[in-house]
Each structure stands twice: as C-alpha cells, then as structure tokens.
Amino acid sequence: MFLGELEKQVLQYLWSSPNVDAKQVHAALAKQRDSSPNTVQSALERLFKKGLLSREKQGHAYLYRAKIKREELIAKLIDSVASDFISQGENSLVAAFSSVSSDMDEGQLDQLEKLIEIQRSQLKQSKSNADK
C-alpha cells in the first residue's frame, strides 16, 4: 500500500479530529500546504477506497473518520514493504529494524522490550493452544 504525502497528512489530522467533513480537513491542512478543496476531497476519497476511512452522510457532506489506528497502519505499511523485499527466513528485516532502533532513547527501547515480551508470550500461548 502506498500513501501520498497529502493522504498521510489527512490521516494525521483525522486521528486527532474524527467526524469532520472535507471543508474542515481542507481548512486545517491549509496551514501546512497549499491544496485546493477538490484535492483534499480527492485524497479523502482515495483513503476511503483504500479502506482506511469510514464516512457517514450528513446533509450534503460526508463526515470522515479514520477506520484504522495509527499503529495498525504503520504495521501494515512495514509489512507491505517488508514482504516486497524480504523472503521468508531472511534476516534483513531484523537488521534494518536494529539499525532504526539505534536512534531510540532508553524509554523507547524499554517500551520496545515490553512489546517484544508481549509478542513472545502470545506466540508461546498460541503454540501451546495448537498443541492441545
């Protein structure tokens, strides 16, 4: 899945301001970039078709909200890129992640360690359930 710069900005805005129409999104993003209302509307439509937004008709306009959490989208994007370049069993993803994590501070590394431990626990549990 590929996201353009405007689509990313729209998602960022919708994560903090759900249930807004295209005019509100345009007004908020106009501070950051020079885009027409039609361009913003097109970005909203693309994101809706990609399954990343939901919308509800209100009068003549749609109210949009993000359908996916930020963390879920990041995971999908990483998985998409990784699956394009890395074959099963290859350690390139681990090496790349290790390189990226070198820029993390101690708090972020602690949080990452906790998340890895949760994943290990869930993996052990699913293996245990499969053996039953």
Coordinates of C-alpha atoms in Angstrom, one line a residue, residues 36-123:
S36 CA -7.4 23.1 -3.2
P37 CA -10.6 21.8 -1.5
N38 CA -11.0 19.4 -4.5
T39 CA -7.5 18.0 -4.0
V40 CA -8.3 17.3 -0.3
Q41 CA -11.7 15.8 -1.3
S42 CA -9.9 13.5 -3.7
A43 CA -7.4 12.4 -1.0
L44 CA -10.3 11.6 1.3
E45 CA -12.0 9.6 -1.4
R46 CA -8.8 7.6 -2.1
L47 CA -8.3 6.9 1.6
F48 CA -11.9 5.8 1.8
K49 CA -11.5 3.4 -1.2
K50 CA -8.3 2.0 0.4
G51 CA -10.4 1.1 3.4
L52 CA -8.6 3.5 5.8
L53 CA -11.5 5.8 6.4
S54 CA -15.2 5.4 7.1
R55 CA -17.7 8.1 6.3
E56 CA -21.2 9.0 7.2
K57 CA -23.5 11.2 5.1
Q58 CA -24.7 14.3 7.0
G59 CA -26.7 16.7 4.9
H60 CA -24.8 17.3 1.6
A61 CA -21.4 16.3 3.0
Y62 CA -19.7 13.2 4.4
L63 CA -18.2 13.2 7.8
Y64 CA -14.9 11.2 7.8
R65 CA -13.1 9.3 10.5
A66 CA -10.0 7.1 10.5
K67 CA -11.0 3.4 10.3
I68 CA -7.6 2.2 11.4
K69 CA -5.4 3.2 14.3
R70 CA -2.1 4.8 13.7
E71 CA -0.1 1.8 15.0
E72 CA -2.1 -0.6 12.8
L73 CA -1.4 1.5 9.7
I74 CA 2.3 1.6 10.5
A75 CA 2.4 -2.1 10.9
K76 CA 0.6 -2.7 7.6
L77 CA 3.0 -0.3 5.8
I78 CA 6.0 -2.0 7.3
D79 CA 4.6 -5.4 6.4
S80 CA 3.8 -4.3 2.9
V81 CA 7.4 -3.0 2.3
A82 CA 9.0 -6.0 4.0
S83 CA 7.0 -8.6 2.1
D84 CA 8.0 -6.9 -1.2
F85 CA 11.8 -7.2 -0.4
I86 CA 12.3 -9.9 2.1
S87 CA 12.0 -13.6 1.6
Q88 CA 10.9 -15.9 4.4
G89 CA 13.6 -16.7 6.8
E90 CA 15.8 -13.8 5.7
N91 CA 17.2 -11.6 8.5
S92 CA 17.2 -8.3 6.6
L93 CA 14.1 -7.0 8.4
V94 CA 15.7 -7.7 11.8
A95 CA 18.9 -6.0 10.7
A96 CA 17.0 -3.0 9.3
F97 CA 15.0 -2.7 12.5
S98 CA 18.1 -2.9 14.6
S99 CA 19.6 0.0 12.6
V100 CA 16.4 2.1 13.1
S101 CA 16.3 1.3 16.8
S102 CA 19.8 2.8 17.3
D103 CA 18.1 6.2 17.1
M104 CA 15.7 5.4 20.0
D105 CA 16.2 6.7 23.5
E106 CA 16.2 4.5 26.6
G107 CA 12.5 4.9 27.3
Q108 CA 11.6 3.9 23.8
L109 CA 13.9 0.9 24.0
D110 CA 12.2 -0.1 27.3
Q111 CA 8.8 0.2 25.6
L112 CA 10.0 -1.9 22.7
E113 CA 11.4 -4.5 25.0
K114 CA 8.0 -4.8 26.7
L115 CA 6.2 -5.1 23.4
I116 CA 8.6 -7.9 22.3
E117 CA 7.9 -9.7 25.5
I118 CA 4.2 -9.5 25.0
Q119 CA 4.6 -10.9 21.4
R120 CA 6.8 -13.7 22.8
S121 CA 4.1 -14.5 25.4
Q122 CA 1.3 -14.5 22.8
L123 CA 3.4 -16.7 20.5

